[in-house]
Amino acid sequence: METPPELSLETTEKPRRRGREERQRAGSSAPVYRPQPKRPFPAVNAVSEDQLEAIHNASMQILEEMGIEVLHDEARAILKAAGADVAPDTNRVRFDRGLVESKLGLAPRSVTLHARNPNRNLTIGGDHLAFCSVASAPNVADRDGGRRPGNRRDFQNLIRLGQTLDTVHLWGGYPVEPADIHASVRHLDALYDLLTLSDKPVHAYSLGRERNLDAFELVRIARGIDRETLDREVSLFTIINSNSPLRLDIPMMEGVIQMARHNQLTVLTPFTLAGAMAPVTIAGAVAQQNAEALAGLVLSQSVRPGAPFAYGGFTSNVDMKTGAPAFGTPEQMKAALVGGQLARRYGLPYRSSNTNAANTIDAQAAYESVFSLWGAVMGGVNLLMHGAGWMEGGLHASFEKMVIDADLLDMITNFLMPFQVNDDELALDAIREVGPGGHFFGCAHTQARYRTAFFAPMISDWRNYETWQEAGSPTAYDRANRLYKDRLEAYQEPPMDPAIREELAAFVAKRKEEGGAPTDF
Amino acid sequence: METPPELSLETTEKPRRRGREERQRAGSSAPVYRPQPKRPFPAVNAVSEDQLEAIHNASMQILEEMGIEVLHDEARAILKAAGADVAPDTNRVRFDRGLVESKLGLAPRSVTLHARNPNRNLTIGGDHLAFCSVASAPNVADRDGGRRPGNRRDFQNLIRLGQTLDTVHLWGGYPVEPADIHASVRHLDALYDLLTLSDKPVHAYSLGRERNLDAFELVRIARGIDRETLDREVSLFTIINSNSPLRLDIPMMEGVIQMARHNQLTVLTPFTLAGAMAPVTIAGAVAQQNAEALAGLVLSQSVRPGAPFAYGGFTSNVDMKTGAPAFGTPEQMKAALVGGQLARRYGLPYRSSNTNAANTIDAQAAYESVFSLWGAVMGGVNLLMHGAGWMEGGLHASFEKMVIDADLLDMITNFLMPFQVNDDELALDAIREVGPGGHFFGCAHTQARYRTAFFAPMISDWRNYETWQEAGSPTAYDRANRLYKDRLEAYQEPPMDPAIREELAAFVAKRKEEGGAPTDF
């Protein structure tokens, strides 16, 4: 597929660093493609090399002695053929550490994830960071409409809003479940919406082979490529959650197999909440996470050596008083650092998350989010799930939070820009010109730079107290509420070749006629 | 001074990690002394060694070529005697780089800051972190009373509240200015309050020699020590702000001289807001910060080689649209990392801050605070100013924010606890016992640990949405409002030998009779 000419023109512009706010004010959604953030300093190691090996060895012991329950017949057969020990008449698969070691180093350290708009292509891995939207929330909320079950209208509006936000790089799934679409055809309509309302890379759920295959076809059509190109170019990713502890279910294993066969990206993320689905101790929870992730890696690399595969860490803890999941905790931050160390040990891209357990857009929502971002970013995250819009431990997606999070991600993007040290930045002439007791506002060095010198937030209100009070004492929640509506109003659908749109619609119609996909997953 | 017996008894208890919440519920203020947090991983370097040297060299060029305006006659004389170039008939002092280099390595890398209760002593430097209360706000706020000018009643209540919070380790100044006490005697009443209502280490403002000397005497009496001991044991610190750009005023220089003479801790923090008092480029702002801090170091070490001295970084930026200071920005985070690198280069303890520019307790207040904490903590902060209660760019202290921040600092304290990896923590037996598809709630490993396994927050509300809604949908602000009042109610004054209290009161009375201190500073 060729890029529509208006987009090609835009990309001859140099990426502007600070222009976003101006564009917002103008209400324009003319795309400006900013470079993907890269971590300029090494990730932080929370444990020593010896401790890391102890965690690795504990995982090996889990895989060798206890094994993993694999509910999928073909997956067990593949693993058996690869050398795993599959106990007769049970689902239990034990993995020799030699088998595991033999599958390390095959998957790429870094892959290009292709979007239908090539300017939106992303590098997943290395020092790069890619920020996903919120995904898979069953409910949706904004202040005006309150909290309500997921539906296609809100689903589409969240896609529109995310499309307008530069720091939402890709879709990590459905931002909210469009539950009013029948489950047999939901994936068809939902992917059609994602691929037409947005031009950013997409995720597909692994809920049975038919859905995986439909997703490959929809993404292939949207990109205007043939099957050979799709097989060469990663154009889709899936999140595979293990059923912790130590279980991998049928649709998840089918997803690993299909994604590997088609050379698409699997992100295996064990669902290891310490104290519930994993040990109450963080080292134990991480060891279990690691065992489950490596079991998935062995399957993936047994299906197709070199298939793209990322290491997912989601270890947090539950509130032991109530059993409720807790997020943005010190335990999650520590687990995020160690998860990153393990991913780097295995040479795999690393997935972590922007999470919180708050029910409303208050200080808690913000500090839990930033703490989880702190752990993820300093831990070396490559693929940040739930980057924008996640609330309530994932139980609702929020329009306002999506805008606030986009600002947090923009702050991180600016924080990660390499620190510049040169004569121009050191500004000795300006310091000399201004002199003791002077002021830098008026000097030439400032005048030449002030418009773009600093990060300009969407949300933060820096007016003085009196002016702010006269304006009605708005909170960040108030500002985000106004802003998300302004942005939805200014949203423009990204251009798409009409022939491609027709082909997508025709494929959806045909598959609907065929009855969609089975719903007995 | 001997520790009162009830305190000595308490300290035979092993520090409990998670017991705080239980104590809060019990309404008890029985002190439990938790170990001071230590950074378990290296601080993050934002610039290369070469870049760091370029910044250092730019600072040297500033000091050599442009010099610093030093308004204090004795300071200029001391600097001249030390070898600085003092231009005749001006206040301009130029520092040869050889002079600067000769003063490096004399001040200790780490000092013990003594409290009147020795269990509250703190290490300032090395890998240790110490968290100060908010300081120097002209206004105070809580939701019930709104925002109001500083006064002694709120000042005392903030001290009481901070005394009950484990993670408020020391006082970085007056949490709010008790402006209803006459300026000539304010330091006497305020330090009396700090030293009697709390038993944590204190700060004294450098606003003229008399106030410095009064502070030494009050701290000496409160600790029950003689002058020789005070001269050996650091018992007080002061923040010295340069009048950026490139100016050091009379009370500040007097403070450096007095603190050095008496072997007390000076923290020199240039007030370098990029775009206003420093170049609009962060490298330039940091180079200027560094020059000003080193000028203070030269004075301090010329007065008394080895006098305790900490390197302060406060570089953030202004909002170029309005000139308003901005905090918790990406620019501040980067400057915090580089400031830490410079402090380590010079072997000095490093001061940074917990800051935000929000007018109310909303998401902005929280995310700006955590971003500033991220920069400070990963940058290797040793002395965190404004740790709890700072709002509105320092223009008001907030009761609710003090409680929220104390929780943030507690999360950081737990995040920084070394990651434990051993058989017990790896929990293989528990994983084996629970097995595939099981649940860890009931297993013995969990049962033995669940009460203290995880950080238990004061503020975060992890109830499910429905329960939370039935409870009236409280925000973090609501919870902090209730909690701070509960804590104030439960506050108990820390024990003090009556003879010491009398001596303190008598000193205050005598100095008031003498008219206090001049107010023409």
PDB file of N, CA and C in Angstrom, chain B residues 35-93:
ATOM      1  N   PRO B  35      14.577   1.846  60.059  1.00  0.00           N
ATOM      2  CA  PRO B  35      15.897   2.224  59.521  1.00  0.00           C
ATOM      3  C   PRO B  35      15.744   3.244  58.399  1.00  0.00           C
ATOM      4  N   GLN B  36      16.707   4.141  58.312  1.00  0.00           N
ATOM      5  CA  GLN B  36      16.704   5.165  57.265  1.00  0.00           C
ATOM      6  C   GLN B  36      16.873   4.483  55.901  1.00  0.00           C
ATOM      7  N   PRO B  37      16.126   4.896  54.883  1.00  0.00           N
ATOM      8  CA  PRO B  37      16.281   4.225  53.583  1.00  0.00           C
ATOM      9  C   PRO B  37      17.672   4.433  52.976  1.00  0.00           C
ATOM     10  N   LYS B  38      18.110   3.409  52.263  1.00  0.00           N
ATOM     11  CA  LYS B  38      19.382   3.467  51.518  1.00  0.00           C
ATOM     12  C   LYS B  38      19.121   3.031  50.081  1.00  0.00           C
ATOM     13  N   ARG B  39      19.746   3.695  49.168  1.00  0.00           N
ATOM     14  CA  ARG B  39      19.601   3.341  47.756  1.00  0.00           C
ATOM     15  C   ARG B  39      20.368   2.057  47.478  1.00  0.00           C
ATOM     16  N   PRO B  40      19.689   0.978  47.007  1.00  0.00           N
ATOM     17  CA  PRO B  40      20.378  -0.301  46.827  1.00  0.00           C
ATOM     18  C   PRO B  40      21.022  -0.459  45.454  1.00  0.00           C
ATOM     19  N   PHE B  41      20.800   0.492  44.553  1.00  0.00           N
ATOM     20  CA  PHE B  41      21.403   0.406  43.221  1.00  0.00           C
ATOM     21  C   PHE B  41      22.098   1.730  42.937  1.00  0.00           C
ATOM     22  N   PRO B  42      23.022   1.740  41.975  1.00  0.00           N
ATOM     23  CA  PRO B  42      23.717   2.995  41.683  1.00  0.00           C
ATOM     24  C   PRO B  42      22.737   4.056  41.182  1.00  0.00           C
ATOM     25  N   ALA B  43      23.036   5.300  41.470  1.00  0.00           N
ATOM     26  CA  ALA B  43      22.239   6.388  40.912  1.00  0.00           C
ATOM     27  C   ALA B  43      22.388   6.376  39.399  1.00  0.00           C
ATOM     28  N   VAL B  44      21.405   6.977  38.728  1.00  0.00           N
ATOM     29  CA  VAL B  44      21.386   6.980  37.261  1.00  0.00           C
ATOM     30  C   VAL B  44      22.143   8.204  36.737  1.00  0.00           C
ATOM     31  N   ASN B  45      23.041   7.963  35.830  1.00  0.00           N
ATOM     32  CA  ASN B  45      23.787   9.057  35.205  1.00  0.00           C
ATOM     33  C   ASN B  45      23.095   9.497  33.921  1.00  0.00           C
ATOM     34  N   ALA B  46      22.785  10.783  33.840  1.00  0.00           N
ATOM     35  CA  ALA B  46      22.090  11.296  32.651  1.00  0.00           C
ATOM     36  C   ALA B  46      23.076  11.746  31.585  1.00  0.00           C
ATOM     37  N   VAL B  47      24.314  12.025  31.981  1.00  0.00           N
ATOM     38  CA  VAL B  47      25.308  12.476  31.000  1.00  0.00           C
ATOM     39  C   VAL B  47      26.562  11.628  31.111  1.00  0.00           C
ATOM     40  N   SER B  48      27.330  11.622  30.040  1.00  0.00           N
ATOM     41  CA  SER B  48      28.588  10.871  30.010  1.00  0.00           C
ATOM     42  C   SER B  48      29.640  11.593  30.849  1.00  0.00           C
ATOM     43  N   GLU B  49      30.738  10.910  31.089  1.00  0.00           N
ATOM     44  CA  GLU B  49      31.841  11.528  31.824  1.00  0.00           C
ATOM     45  C   GLU B  49      32.329  12.790  31.106  1.00  0.00           C
ATOM     46  N   ASP B  50      32.424  12.703  29.793  1.00  0.00           N
ATOM     47  CA  ASP B  50      32.878  13.866  29.014  1.00  0.00           C
ATOM     48  C   ASP B  50      31.921  15.036  29.160  1.00  0.00           C
ATOM     49  N   GLN B  51      30.629  14.724  29.079  1.00  0.00           N
ATOM     50  CA  GLN B  51      29.633  15.795  29.223  1.00  0.00           C
ATOM     51  C   GLN B  51      29.696  16.402  30.616  1.00  0.00           C
ATOM     52  N   LEU B  52      29.896  15.542  31.602  1.00  0.00           N
ATOM     53  CA  LEU B  52      29.990  16.043  32.978  1.00  0.00           C
ATOM     54  C   LEU B  52      31.182  16.989  33.117  1.00  0.00           C
ATOM     55  N   GLU B  53      32.285  16.614  32.479  1.00  0.00           N
ATOM     56  CA  GLU B  53      33.468  17.483  32.547  1.00  0.00           C
ATOM     57  C   GLU B  53      33.219  18.789  31.804  1.00  0.00           C
ATOM     58  N   ALA B  54      32.446  18.725  30.720  1.00  0.00           N
ATOM     59  CA  ALA B  54      32.130  19.955  29.988  1.00  0.00           C
ATOM     60  C   ALA B  54      31.305  20.900  30.866  1.00  0.00           C
ATOM     61  N   ILE B  55      30.383  20.331  31.640  1.00  0.00           N
ATOM     62  CA  ILE B  55      29.585  21.167  32.550  1.00  0.00           C
ATOM     63  C   ILE B  55      30.487  21.729  33.650  1.00  0.00           C
ATOM     64  N   HIS B  56      31.325  20.866  34.199  1.00  0.00           N
ATOM     65  CA  HIS B  56      32.267  21.314  35.232  1.00  0.00           C
ATOM     66  C   HIS B  56      33.148  22.442  34.696  1.00  0.00           C
ATOM     67  N   ASN B  57      33.660  22.245  33.504  1.00  0.00           N
ATOM     68  CA  ASN B  57      34.547  23.279  32.932  1.00  0.00           C
ATOM     69  C   ASN B  57      33.805  24.582  32.647  1.00  0.00           C
ATOM     70  N   ALA B  58      32.548  24.473  32.224  1.00  0.00           N
ATOM     71  CA  ALA B  58      31.766  25.692  32.013  1.00  0.00           C
ATOM     72  C   ALA B  58      31.602  26.439  33.339  1.00  0.00           C
ATOM     73  N   SER B  59      31.374  25.704  34.410  1.00  0.00           N
ATOM     74  CA  SER B  59      31.251  26.337  35.729  1.00  0.00           C
ATOM     75  C   SER B  59      32.549  27.015  36.121  1.00  0.00           C
ATOM     76  N   MET B  60      33.661  26.348  35.830  1.00  0.00           N
ATOM     77  CA  MET B  60      34.971  26.936  36.150  1.00  0.00           C
ATOM     78  C   MET B  60      35.165  28.234  35.368  1.00  0.00           C
ATOM     79  N   GLN B  61      34.727  28.208  34.117  1.00  0.00           N
ATOM     80  CA  GLN B  61      34.853  29.412  33.294  1.00  0.00           C
ATOM     81  C   GLN B  61      33.997  30.547  33.868  1.00  0.00           C
ATOM     82  N   ILE B  62      32.798  30.193  34.325  1.00  0.00           N
ATOM     83  CA  ILE B  62      31.938  31.208  34.958  1.00  0.00           C
ATOM     84  C   ILE B  62      32.647  31.788  36.178  1.00  0.00           C
ATOM     85  N   LEU B  63      33.194  30.919  37.010  1.00  0.00           N
ATOM     86  CA  LEU B  63      33.824  31.389  38.250  1.00  0.00           C
ATOM     87  C   LEU B  63      35.089  32.193  37.960  1.00  0.00           C
ATOM     88  N   GLU B  64      35.828  31.793  36.934  1.00  0.00           N
ATOM     89  CA  GLU B  64      37.090  32.483  36.625  1.00  0.00           C
ATOM     90  C   GLU B  64      36.866  33.801  35.889  1.00  0.00           C
ATOM     91  N   GLU B  65      35.996  33.757  34.883  1.00  0.00           N
ATOM     92  CA  GLU B  65      35.861  34.928  34.009  1.00  0.00           C
ATOM     93  C   GLU B  65      34.821  35.919  34.501  1.00  0.00           C
ATOM     94  N   MET B  66      33.652  35.377  34.876  1.00  0.00           N
ATOM     95  CA  MET B  66      32.557  36.272  35.272  1.00  0.00           C
ATOM     96  C   MET B  66      32.556  36.517  36.767  1.00  0.00           C
ATOM     97  N   GLY B  67      32.849  35.484  37.513  1.00  0.00           N
ATOM     98  CA  GLY B  67      32.874  35.624  38.967  1.00  0.00           C
ATOM     99  C   GLY B  67      31.482  35.740  39.561  1.00  0.00           C
ATOM    100  N   ILE B  68      31.457  35.899  40.871  1.00  0.00           N
ATOM    101  CA  ILE B  68      30.203  35.952  41.631  1.00  0.00           C
ATOM    102  C   ILE B  68      30.194  37.265  42.406  1.00  0.00           C
ATOM    103  N   GLU B  69      29.039  37.894  42.477  1.00  0.00           N
ATOM    104  CA  GLU B  69      28.898  39.096  43.291  1.00  0.00           C
ATOM    105  C   GLU B  69      28.671  38.671  44.737  1.00  0.00           C
ATOM    106  N   VAL B  70      29.589  39.006  45.591  1.00  0.00           N
ATOM    107  CA  VAL B  70      29.499  38.625  47.007  1.00  0.00           C
ATOM    108  C   VAL B  70      29.291  39.905  47.803  1.00  0.00           C
ATOM    109  N   LEU B  71      28.113  40.033  48.399  1.00  0.00           N
ATOM    110  CA  LEU B  71      27.738  41.313  49.012  1.00  0.00           C
ATOM    111  C   LEU B  71      28.246  41.462  50.443  1.00  0.00           C
ATOM    112  N   HIS B  72      28.857  40.438  50.981  1.00  0.00           N
ATOM    113  CA  HIS B  72      29.215  40.394  52.402  1.00  0.00           C
ATOM    114  C   HIS B  72      30.709  40.700  52.549  1.00  0.00           C
ATOM    115  N   ASP B  73      31.020  41.746  53.311  1.00  0.00           N
ATOM    116  CA  ASP B  73      32.416  42.222  53.401  1.00  0.00           C
ATOM    117  C   ASP B  73      33.355  41.144  53.940  1.00  0.00           C
ATOM    118  N   GLU B  74      32.957  40.510  55.040  1.00  0.00           N
ATOM    119  CA  GLU B  74      33.860  39.522  55.643  1.00  0.00           C
ATOM    120  C   GLU B  74      34.050  38.331  54.704  1.00  0.00           C
ATOM    121  N   ALA B  75      32.978  37.961  54.023  1.00  0.00           N
ATOM    122  CA  ALA B  75      33.091  36.837  53.080  1.00  0.00           C
ATOM    123  C   ALA B  75      34.105  37.164  51.986  1.00  0.00           C
ATOM    124  N   ARG B  76      34.011  38.391  51.462  1.00  0.00           N
ATOM    125  CA  ARG B  76      34.994  38.786  50.436  1.00  0.00           C
ATOM    126  C   ARG B  76      36.416  38.751  50.982  1.00  0.00           C
ATOM    127  N   ALA B  77      36.566  39.210  52.210  1.00  0.00           N
ATOM    128  CA  ALA B  77      37.904  39.212  52.819  1.00  0.00           C
ATOM    129  C   ALA B  77      38.426  37.785  52.983  1.00  0.00           C
ATOM    130  N   ILE B  78      37.552  36.912  53.432  1.00  0.00           N
ATOM    131  CA  ILE B  78      37.957  35.502  53.614  1.00  0.00           C
ATOM    132  C   ILE B  78      38.347  34.900  52.261  1.00  0.00           C
ATOM    133  N   LEU B  79      37.543  35.182  51.245  1.00  0.00           N
ATOM    134  CA  LEU B  79      37.805  34.618  49.914  1.00  0.00           C
ATOM    135  C   LEU B  79      39.100  35.190  49.344  1.00  0.00           C
ATOM    136  N   LYS B  80      39.324  36.483  49.582  1.00  0.00           N
ATOM    137  CA  LYS B  80      40.556  37.108  49.089  1.00  0.00           C
ATOM    138  C   LYS B  80      41.767  36.450  49.756  1.00  0.00           C
ATOM    139  N   ALA B  81      41.639  36.263  51.054  1.00  0.00           N
ATOM    140  CA  ALA B  81      42.742  35.624  51.787  1.00  0.00           C
ATOM    141  C   ALA B  81      42.980  34.204  51.291  1.00  0.00           C
ATOM    142  N   ALA B  82      41.917  33.561  50.845  1.00  0.00           N
ATOM    143  CA  ALA B  82      42.047  32.178  50.353  1.00  0.00           C
ATOM    144  C   ALA B  82      42.646  32.136  48.944  1.00  0.00           C
ATOM    145  N   GLY B  83      42.733  33.307  48.302  1.00  0.00           N
ATOM    146  CA  GLY B  83      43.344  33.330  46.970  1.00  0.00           C
ATOM    147  C   GLY B  83      42.420  33.738  45.854  1.00  0.00           C
ATOM    148  N   ALA B  84      41.167  34.097  46.189  1.00  0.00           N
ATOM    149  CA  ALA B  84      40.245  34.538  45.134  1.00  0.00           C
ATOM    150  C   ALA B  84      40.631  35.949  44.692  1.00  0.00           C
ATOM    151  N   ASP B  85      40.205  36.278  43.502  1.00  0.00           N
ATOM    152  CA  ASP B  85      40.497  37.600  42.943  1.00  0.00           C
ATOM    153  C   ASP B  85      39.316  38.526  43.257  1.00  0.00           C
ATOM    154  N   VAL B  86      39.509  39.455  44.168  1.00  0.00           N
ATOM    155  CA  VAL B  86      38.430  40.375  44.532  1.00  0.00           C
ATOM    156  C   VAL B  86      38.732  41.725  43.906  1.00  0.00           C
ATOM    157  N   ALA B  87      37.921  42.107  42.940  1.00  0.00           N
ATOM    158  CA  ALA B  87      38.184  43.377  42.232  1.00  0.00           C
ATOM    159  C   ALA B  87      38.004  44.542  43.206  1.00  0.00           C
ATOM    160  N   PRO B  88      38.944  45.478  43.222  1.00  0.00           N
ATOM    161  CA  PRO B  88      38.849  46.595  44.164  1.00  0.00           C
ATOM    162  C   PRO B  88      37.590  47.416  43.889  1.00  0.00           C
ATOM    163  N   ASP B  89      36.968  47.886  44.952  1.00  0.00           N
ATOM    164  CA  ASP B  89      35.784  48.754  44.873  1.00  0.00           C
ATOM    165  C   ASP B  89      34.584  48.085  44.197  1.00  0.00           C
ATOM    166  N   THR B  90      34.586  46.790  44.094  1.00  0.00           N
ATOM    167  CA  THR B  90      33.386  46.099  43.617  1.00  0.00           C
ATOM    168  C   THR B  90      33.154  44.902  44.533  1.00  0.00           C
ATOM    169  N   ASN B  91      32.029  44.261  44.326  1.00  0.00           N
ATOM    170  CA  ASN B  91      31.732  43.049  45.094  1.00  0.00           C
ATOM    171  C   ASN B  91      32.066  41.790  44.304  1.00  0.00           C
ATOM    172  N   ARG B  92      32.598  41.966  43.120  1.00  0.00           N
ATOM    173  CA  ARG B  92      32.808  40.825  42.229  1.00  0.00           C
ATOM    174  C   ARG B  92      34.017  40.001  42.689  1.00  0.00           C
ATOM    175  N   VAL B  93      33.773  38.715  42.875  1.00  0.00           N
ATOM    176  CA  VAL B  93      34.848  37.810  43.285  1.00  0.00           C
ATOM    177  C   VAL B  93      35.035  36.770  42.196  1.00  0.00           C
TER     178      VAL B  93
END
